[in-house]
CSV table of C-alpha atoms and ligand atoms in Angstrom, one decimal:
chain,number,residue,atom,x,y,z
A,19,MET,CA,-5.5,-16.4,17.1
A,20,VAL,CA,-8.8,-18.3,17.3
A,21,ARG,CA,-12.4,-17.5,16.3
A,22,ALA,CA,-15.7,-17.4,18.2
A,23,PRO,CA,-18.1,-19.4,16.0
A,24,HIS,CA,-21.2,-17.5,17.3
A,25,GLY,CA,-19.6,-14.1,16.8
A,26,ASP,CA,-19.2,-13.4,20.6
A,27,ALA,CA,-15.5,-12.7,20.7
A,28,PRO,CA,-14.3,-11.0,24.0
A,29,PRO,CA,-13.6,-7.4,23.0
A,30,ARG,CA,-10.4,-7.2,25.1
A,31,ALA,CA,-8.9,-10.2,23.4
A,32,GLN,CA,-9.5,-8.4,20.0
A,33,GLU,CA,-7.5,-5.3,20.9
A,34,GLY,CA,-4.7,-4.6,18.4
A,35,LEU,CA,-6.1,-7.0,15.7
A,36,PRO,CA,-6.7,-5.7,12.2
A,37,ASP,CA,-10.3,-4.8,11.5
A,38,VAL,CA,-10.7,-7.6,9.0
A,39,PHE,CA,-10.0,-10.2,11.7
A,40,ARG,CA,-12.1,-8.4,14.3
A,41,LYS,CA,-15.1,-8.4,12.0
A,42,ALA,CA,-14.6,-12.1,11.5
A,43,ALA,CA,-14.9,-12.6,15.3
A,44,CYS,CA,-11.3,-13.6,15.7
A,45,PHE,CA,-9.5,-13.0,19.0
A,46,LEU,CA,-6.3,-13.8,20.8
A,47,ALA,CA,-6.7,-16.9,23.0
A,48,CYS,CA,-3.8,-15.7,25.2
A,49,LYS,CA,-5.7,-12.5,26.1
A,50,SER,CA,-9.0,-14.2,27.0
A,51,LEU,CA,-10.2,-16.0,30.1
A,52,ALA,CA,-11.4,-19.6,29.9
A,53,ASP,CA,-14.9,-18.7,31.0
A,54,GLN,CA,-15.3,-15.9,28.5
A,55,VAL,CA,-16.0,-18.3,25.5
A,56,GLU,CA,-17.7,-21.6,25.4
A,57,GLU,CA,-16.5,-22.7,22.0
A,58,VAL,CA,-13.7,-21.7,19.6
A,59,ASP,CA,-12.8,-22.5,16.0
A,60,LEU,CA,-9.3,-22.7,14.7
A,61,VAL,CA,-8.6,-20.0,12.3
A,62,GLY,CA,-8.2,-21.3,8.7
A,63,GLU,CA,-7.8,-19.5,5.4
A,64,ASP,CA,-11.5,-19.4,5.0
A,65,VAL,CA,-12.0,-17.1,8.0
A,66,LEU,CA,-11.7,-14.0,6.0
A,67,PRO,CA,-14.4,-13.0,3.4
A,68,THR,CA,-13.2,-13.5,-0.2
A,69,TYR,CA,-14.2,-11.3,-3.1
A,70,GLU,CA,-14.2,-11.9,-6.8
A,71,ALA,CA,-12.3,-9.6,-9.1
A,72,THR,CA,-14.4,-8.7,-12.1
A,73,ASP,CA,-13.9,-6.5,-15.3
A,74,ILE,CA,-10.1,-6.9,-15.0
A,75,GLN,CA,-8.2,-4.4,-17.2
A,76,ARG,CA,-4.5,-4.3,-17.8
A,77,GLU,CA,-2.2,-1.6,-19.2
A,78,MET,CA,1.6,-1.2,-19.1
A,79,LEU,CA,2.8,1.9,-17.3
A,80,SER,CA,6.4,1.3,-18.1
A,81,SER,CA,8.5,-1.6,-19.5
A,82,ASP,CA,7.9,-3.6,-16.4
A,83,VAL,CA,5.1,-2.0,-14.4
A,84,LEU,CA,1.5,-3.2,-15.0
A,85,ARG,CA,-1.5,-1.1,-14.1
A,86,LEU,CA,-4.2,-3.6,-13.1
A,87,ARG,CA,-7.8,-2.5,-12.5
A,88,PHE,CA,-10.8,-4.4,-11.5
A,89,ARG,CA,-14.1,-4.2,-9.6
A,90,ALA,CA,-14.6,-6.3,-6.5
A,91,PRO,CA,-18.2,-5.9,-5.4
A,92,GLY,CA,-18.5,-5.7,-1.6
A,93,LEU,CA,-14.8,-5.0,-0.9
A,94,VAL,CA,-13.9,-1.8,0.8
A,95,VAL,CA,-10.3,-0.8,1.0
A,96,PRO,CA,-9.1,2.5,2.7
A,97,ALA,CA,-6.6,4.3,0.3
A,98,GLY,CA,-3.1,2.9,0.8
A,99,MET,CA,-4.0,-0.4,2.4
A,100,PHE,CA,-3.2,-3.7,0.7
A,101,VAL,CA,-5.2,-6.8,-0.3
A,102,ARG,CA,-4.2,-10.4,-1.0
A,103,PHE,CA,-4.6,-11.8,-4.6
A,104,ILE,CA,-5.4,-15.5,-4.7
A,105,THR,CA,-5.1,-17.5,-8.0
A,106,PRO,CA,-7.2,-20.6,-8.7
A,107,SER,CA,-4.1,-22.7,-7.8
A,108,GLY,CA,-3.8,-21.1,-4.4
A,109,LEU,CA,-0.9,-18.7,-5.0
A,110,LYS,CA,-1.2,-15.7,-2.8
A,111,ARG,CA,0.5,-12.3,-3.0
A,112,SER,CA,-0.1,-8.9,-1.5
A,113,TYR,CA,-0.7,-5.7,-3.5
A,114,SER,CA,-1.4,-2.1,-2.4
A,115,VAL,CA,-4.3,-0.1,-3.7
A,116,ALA,CA,-3.2,2.9,-5.7
A,117,ASN,CA,-6.4,4.9,-6.0
A,118,SER,CA,-8.2,7.1,-3.5
A,119,SER,CA,-11.4,9.1,-3.2
A,120,LEU,CA,-9.8,12.1,-5.0
A,121,THR,CA,-11.0,10.4,-8.2
A,122,PRO,CA,-14.0,8.3,-7.0
A,123,SER,CA,-14.5,5.1,-8.8
A,124,ASP,CA,-15.9,1.6,-8.2
A,125,THR,CA,-12.7,0.2,-9.7
A,126,PHE,CA,-9.6,-0.6,-7.7
A,127,GLU,CA,-6.2,0.2,-9.2
A,128,PHE,CA,-2.8,-1.5,-8.6
A,129,HIS,CA,0.7,-1.0,-9.8
A,130,ILE,CA,2.5,-4.3,-10.2
A,131,ARG,CA,6.2,-4.8,-11.1
A,132,LEU,CA,6.4,-7.8,-13.4
A,133,LEU,CA,9.3,-10.0,-12.4
A,134,PRO,CA,10.4,-12.2,-15.3
A,135,ASP,CA,10.5,-15.3,-13.2
A,136,GLY,CA,7.9,-14.3,-10.6
A,137,GLN,CA,4.9,-16.6,-10.2
A,138,MET,CA,2.2,-14.0,-9.7
A,139,SER,CA,3.9,-11.8,-12.3
A,140,GLN,CA,3.7,-14.5,-14.9
A,141,PHE,CA,0.1,-15.4,-13.9
A,142,LEU,CA,-1.1,-11.8,-14.3
A,143,SER,CA,0.7,-11.1,-17.6
A,144,ALA,CA,0.3,-14.4,-19.4
A,145,ILE,CA,-3.3,-15.4,-18.7
A,146,GLU,CA,-5.8,-13.9,-21.2
A,147,GLU,CA,-8.6,-13.5,-18.6
A,148,PRO,CA,-7.1,-14.0,-15.1
A,149,ILE,CA,-9.4,-15.3,-12.4
A,150,LEU,CA,-8.6,-13.7,-9.1
A,151,LYS,CA,-10.0,-13.9,-5.6
A,152,ILE,CA,-9.3,-11.1,-3.2
A,153,GLN,CA,-9.0,-10.9,0.6
A,154,GLY,CA,-8.5,-7.8,2.7
A,155,PRO,CA,-8.0,-5.0,3.5
A,156,PHE,CA,-4.7,-5.3,5.5
A,157,GLY,CA,-2.1,-2.8,6.8
A,158,ASN,CA,-2.2,0.6,8.4
A,159,CYS,CA,-0.7,2.8,5.7
A,160,THR,CA,-3.6,5.1,5.5
A,161,TYR,CA,-4.3,8.9,6.0
A,162,THR,CA,-6.0,9.4,9.4
A,163,SER,CA,-4.5,12.7,10.5
A,164,ALA,CA,-6.9,15.2,12.2
A,165,ASP,CA,-4.4,18.0,11.5
A,166,LEU,CA,-4.9,19.3,8.0
A,167,GLU,CA,-1.9,21.6,8.3
A,168,LYS,CA,0.7,19.0,9.1
A,169,PRO,CA,3.5,18.5,6.6
A,170,ILE,CA,4.0,15.1,5.2
A,171,VAL,CA,7.0,13.4,3.5
A,172,PHE,CA,6.5,10.4,1.3
A,173,ILE,CA,9.5,8.2,0.5
A,174,GLY,CA,9.3,5.3,-1.9
A,175,SER,CA,10.8,3.6,-5.0
A,176,GLY,CA,9.3,1.5,-7.8
A,177,THR,CA,5.8,0.3,-7.2
A,178,GLY,CA,6.1,1.6,-3.7
A,179,LEU,CA,4.5,4.6,-5.4
A,180,ALA,CA,1.1,2.9,-5.4
A,181,PRO,CA,0.2,3.2,-1.7
A,182,LEU,CA,2.0,6.6,-1.4
A,183,TYR,CA,0.0,8.0,-4.3
A,184,ALA,CA,-3.2,6.7,-2.7
A,185,VAL,CA,-2.4,8.3,0.7
A,186,LEU,CA,-1.2,11.5,-0.8
A,187,THR,CA,-4.3,12.0,-3.0
A,188,GLU,CA,-6.6,10.8,-0.2
A,189,SER,CA,-5.2,13.4,2.1
A,190,LEU,CA,-5.8,16.1,-0.6
A,191,ALA,CA,-9.4,14.8,-1.0
A,192,LYS,CA,-9.9,15.3,2.7
A,193,GLY,CA,-8.7,18.9,2.5
A,194,ASN,CA,-5.1,18.5,3.6
A,195,ARG,CA,-3.3,21.9,3.3
A,196,GLY,CA,0.1,20.9,4.8
A,197,GLN,CA,3.2,20.7,2.6
A,198,CYS,CA,3.4,17.3,0.9
A,199,THR,CA,6.7,16.2,-0.6
A,200,LEU,CA,7.0,13.0,-2.4
A,201,TYR,CA,10.5,11.5,-3.0
A,202,PHE,CA,10.0,8.9,-5.7
A,203,GLY,CA,13.0,6.9,-6.8
A,204,GLY,CA,14.1,4.4,-9.4
A,205,ALA,CA,17.3,3.0,-10.9
A,206,THR,CA,17.0,5.2,-14.1
A,207,SER,CA,14.7,7.9,-15.3
A,208,GLU,CA,13.0,5.4,-17.7
A,209,SER,CA,12.1,3.2,-14.7
A,210,LEU,CA,10.0,6.1,-13.1
A,211,TYR,CA,6.3,5.9,-14.1
A,212,CYS,CA,3.2,8.0,-13.7
A,213,VAL,CA,5.5,11.0,-14.1
A,214,ASP,CA,2.8,13.0,-16.0
A,215,GLU,CA,0.2,12.2,-13.4
A,216,LEU,CA,2.5,13.4,-10.6
A,217,ARG,CA,3.3,16.6,-12.5
A,218,GLU,CA,-0.4,17.3,-13.0
A,219,LEU,CA,-0.9,16.8,-9.2
A,220,GLU,CA,1.8,19.4,-8.6
A,221,LYS,CA,0.1,21.9,-10.9
A,222,ARG,CA,-3.3,21.3,-9.3
A,223,PHE,CA,-2.3,21.5,-5.7
A,224,ALA,CA,0.1,24.2,-4.5
A,225,ASN,CA,1.1,22.2,-1.4
A,226,VAL,CA,2.4,19.2,-3.4
A,227,ARG,CA,6.0,18.8,-4.6
A,228,VAL,CA,7.4,15.7,-6.3
A,229,VAL,CA,11.1,15.1,-6.2
A,230,PHE,CA,12.2,12.4,-8.8
A,231,CYS,CA,15.4,10.6,-7.7
A,232,THR,CA,17.4,8.1,-9.7
A,233,ASP,CA,20.6,6.1,-9.1
A,234,SER,CA,21.9,7.0,-12.6
A,235,PRO,CA,22.1,10.7,-13.4
A,236,SER,CA,19.6,12.2,-15.9
A,237,ASP,CA,18.8,15.8,-16.9
A,238,TRP,CA,15.4,15.9,-15.1
A,239,THR,CA,16.0,13.9,-11.9
A,240,ILE,CA,18.1,14.3,-8.8
A,241,THR,CA,20.9,11.7,-8.5
A,242,GLY,CA,20.6,9.7,-5.2
A,243,SER,CA,18.3,7.4,-3.4
A,244,PRO,CA,14.9,8.9,-2.3
A,245,VAL,CA,15.9,8.4,1.3
A,246,ALA,CA,19.3,10.2,0.9
A,247,VAL,CA,17.6,13.1,-0.9
A,248,ALA,CA,14.8,13.4,1.6
A,249,MET,CA,17.3,13.5,4.5
A,250,GLU,CA,19.4,16.1,2.8
A,251,GLU,CA,16.5,18.4,2.1
A,252,ASN,CA,15.0,17.9,5.6
A,253,PRO,CA,17.6,18.0,8.4
A,254,SER,CA,14.8,17.8,11.0
A,255,PHE,CA,11.7,15.6,10.8
A,256,LYS,CA,10.2,17.0,14.0
A,257,GLY,CA,6.5,17.5,13.5
A,258,ILE,CA,6.6,15.8,10.0
A,259,MET,CA,4.5,12.8,9.2
A,260,VAL,CA,6.3,10.1,7.2
A,261,TYR,CA,4.9,7.5,4.8
A,262,THR,CA,7.4,5.0,3.2
A,263,CYS,CA,6.7,2.0,1.0
A,264,GLY,CA,8.4,-0.3,-1.4
A,265,HIS,CA,11.7,-2.2,-1.3
A,266,PRO,CA,12.3,-3.5,2.3
A,267,ALA,CA,15.8,-2.1,2.6
A,268,LEU,CA,14.6,1.4,1.5
A,269,VAL,CA,11.7,1.3,4.0
A,270,LYS,CA,13.9,0.2,6.8
A,271,ALA,CA,16.4,3.0,6.1
A,272,ALA,CA,13.7,5.6,5.7
A,273,LYS,CA,12.0,4.6,9.0
A,274,LEU,CA,15.3,4.6,11.0
A,275,LYS,CA,16.7,7.8,9.5
A,276,THR,CA,13.5,9.9,9.8
A,277,PHE,CA,13.0,8.6,13.4
A,278,MET,CA,16.6,9.5,14.3
A,279,ALA,CA,15.9,13.0,12.7
A,280,GLY,CA,13.0,13.6,15.0
A,281,ALA,CA,9.9,12.0,13.4
A,282,SER,CA,7.6,10.5,16.0
A,283,MET,CA,7.3,6.7,15.8
A,284,SER,CA,3.5,7.0,15.9
A,285,GLU,CA,3.6,9.3,12.8
A,286,ILE,CA,5.7,6.9,10.6
A,287,PHE,CA,3.6,4.7,8.4
A,288,SER,CA,5.1,2.0,6.2
A,289,ASP,CA,4.6,-1.0,4.0
A,290,ALA,CA,7.7,-3.0,3.1
A,291,PHE,CA,7.1,-5.1,-0.1
A,292,ASP,CA,8.6,-8.3,1.4
A,293,GLN,CA,8.7,-11.5,-0.7
A,294,GLN,CA,6.1,-14.1,0.2
A,295,SER,CA,6.3,-17.8,-0.1
B,15,FAD,C1,2.4,-5.4,2.1
B,15,FAD,C2,2.9,-5.7,0.7
B,15,FAD,C3,2.4,-4.9,-0.3
B,15,FAD,C4,2.9,-5.1,-1.6
B,15,FAD,N1,2.4,-4.3,-2.6
B,15,FAD,C5,3.0,-4.4,-3.9
B,15,FAD,C6,2.6,-3.5,-4.9
B,15,FAD,O1,1.7,-2.6,-4.8
B,15,FAD,N2,3.1,-3.7,-6.1
B,15,FAD,C7,4.1,-4.6,-6.4
B,15,FAD,O2,4.6,-4.7,-7.5
B,15,FAD,N3,4.4,-5.5,-5.4
B,15,FAD,C8,3.9,-5.4,-4.2
B,15,FAD,N4,4.3,-6.3,-3.2
B,15,FAD,C9,5.2,-7.4,-3.6
B,15,FAD,C10,4.3,-8.6,-4.1
B,15,FAD,O3,3.5,-9.1,-3.1
B,15,FAD,C11,5.1,-9.8,-4.7
B,15,FAD,O4,6.1,-10.2,-3.7
B,15,FAD,C12,5.8,-9.4,-6.0
B,15,FAD,O5,4.9,-9.0,-6.9
B,15,FAD,C13,6.5,-10.7,-6.5
B,15,FAD,O6,5.6,-11.7,-6.7
B,15,FAD,P1,5.8,-12.8,-7.8
B,15,FAD,O7,4.9,-14.0,-7.4
B,15,FAD,O8,5.6,-12.3,-9.2
B,15,FAD,O9,7.3,-13.3,-7.6
B,15,FAD,P2,7.9,-14.5,-6.8
B,15,FAD,O10,7.5,-15.8,-7.5
B,15,FAD,O11,7.4,-14.4,-5.4
B,15,FAD,O12,9.4,-14.3,-6.9
B,15,FAD,C14,10.0,-13.0,-6.4
B,15,FAD,C15,11.4,-13.0,-6.8
B,15,FAD,O13,12.1,-14.0,-6.0
B,15,FAD,C16,12.8,-14.8,-6.8
B,15,FAD,N5,12.6,-16.2,-6.2
B,15,FAD,C17,11.5,-16.9,-6.0
B,15,FAD,N6,11.7,-18.1,-5.5
B,15,FAD,C18,13.0,-18.1,-5.3
B,15,FAD,C19,13.9,-19.1,-4.7
B,15,FAD,N7,13.4,-20.2,-4.2
B,15,FAD,N8,15.2,-18.8,-4.6
B,15,FAD,C20,15.7,-17.7,-5.1
B,15,FAD,N9,14.9,-16.7,-5.7
B,15,FAD,C21,13.6,-16.9,-5.7
B,15,FAD,C22,12.2,-14.8,-8.2
B,15,FAD,O14,13.1,-15.1,-9.2
B,15,FAD,C23,11.7,-13.3,-8.2
B,15,FAD,O15,12.7,-12.5,-8.7
B,15,FAD,C24,3.8,-6.1,-1.9
B,15,FAD,C25,4.2,-6.9,-0.9
B,15,FAD,C26,3.8,-6.7,0.4
B,15,FAD,C27,4.3,-7.6,1.5
């Protein structure tokens, strides 16, 4: 990928690129003809606009999940997409936006699992007033369906809830009337968070159902992985949209199994929370 310094990138060579790169006049050299551009720039880290996180607020949602909120004037992120946090030392990590237009706010919300020896985890939890720069948005895990009756299944574990919650509530804000079932998993019932918020959502919207799944049995959850429980309850995924986010192994299994059960590849949206170096 290269960049047209005067903004005149050949449109055909931008096909398939995320919006954030297209807006920055980036394009694929392999898809353009030599006489279509006179000059190109190499694409560096500075090609994307960078925003400043201000008014940072932190609150623990469970023993290891941090709710981080901040404002980032100028940044626009469709519900469910992710951004990149950059620390003053240059450490970069991706995090998915958890809020949506169901509760309009000028503040972005994130759910961050704090890993005891994780670099960004330590930075966010230890620093009194963290300084963060933000780039994005990235990804395609958003609600774009034109069919407001279509059933949707959401499958995730841990902080994979963040983008799923954003997409679910965004769909409701847009008037989605299709059955929405969220299979939300964790190791134990104590590791599940935002439980009250999810129950409130069920009360407020008749088409929303949340199935809490845990590896260890408890008196209010179903024992099993969210993928296994979703597959058991839905023998066929024909005509069902699927969103799956969180641990890479869970996302891989959910995509494969729902596809094999009839979901269309173009209606499976996912974000695997891969580790980054
Ligand atoms: C698209 C996307 C969206 C994401 N969204 C979210 C989200 O909404 N919420 C969320 O919590 N996370 C999300 N993640 C994951 C997030 O980006 C980070 O990977 C995560 O927070 C860990 O970062 P860290 O710097 O704290 O840990 P790291 O320092 O990256 O360490 C991660 C783990 O790897 C281990 N480790 C590190 N280096 C080594 C090594 N050399 N050898 C062996 N082990 C090692 C550490 O001990 C730690 O357990 C997302 C990831 C992606 C790709």
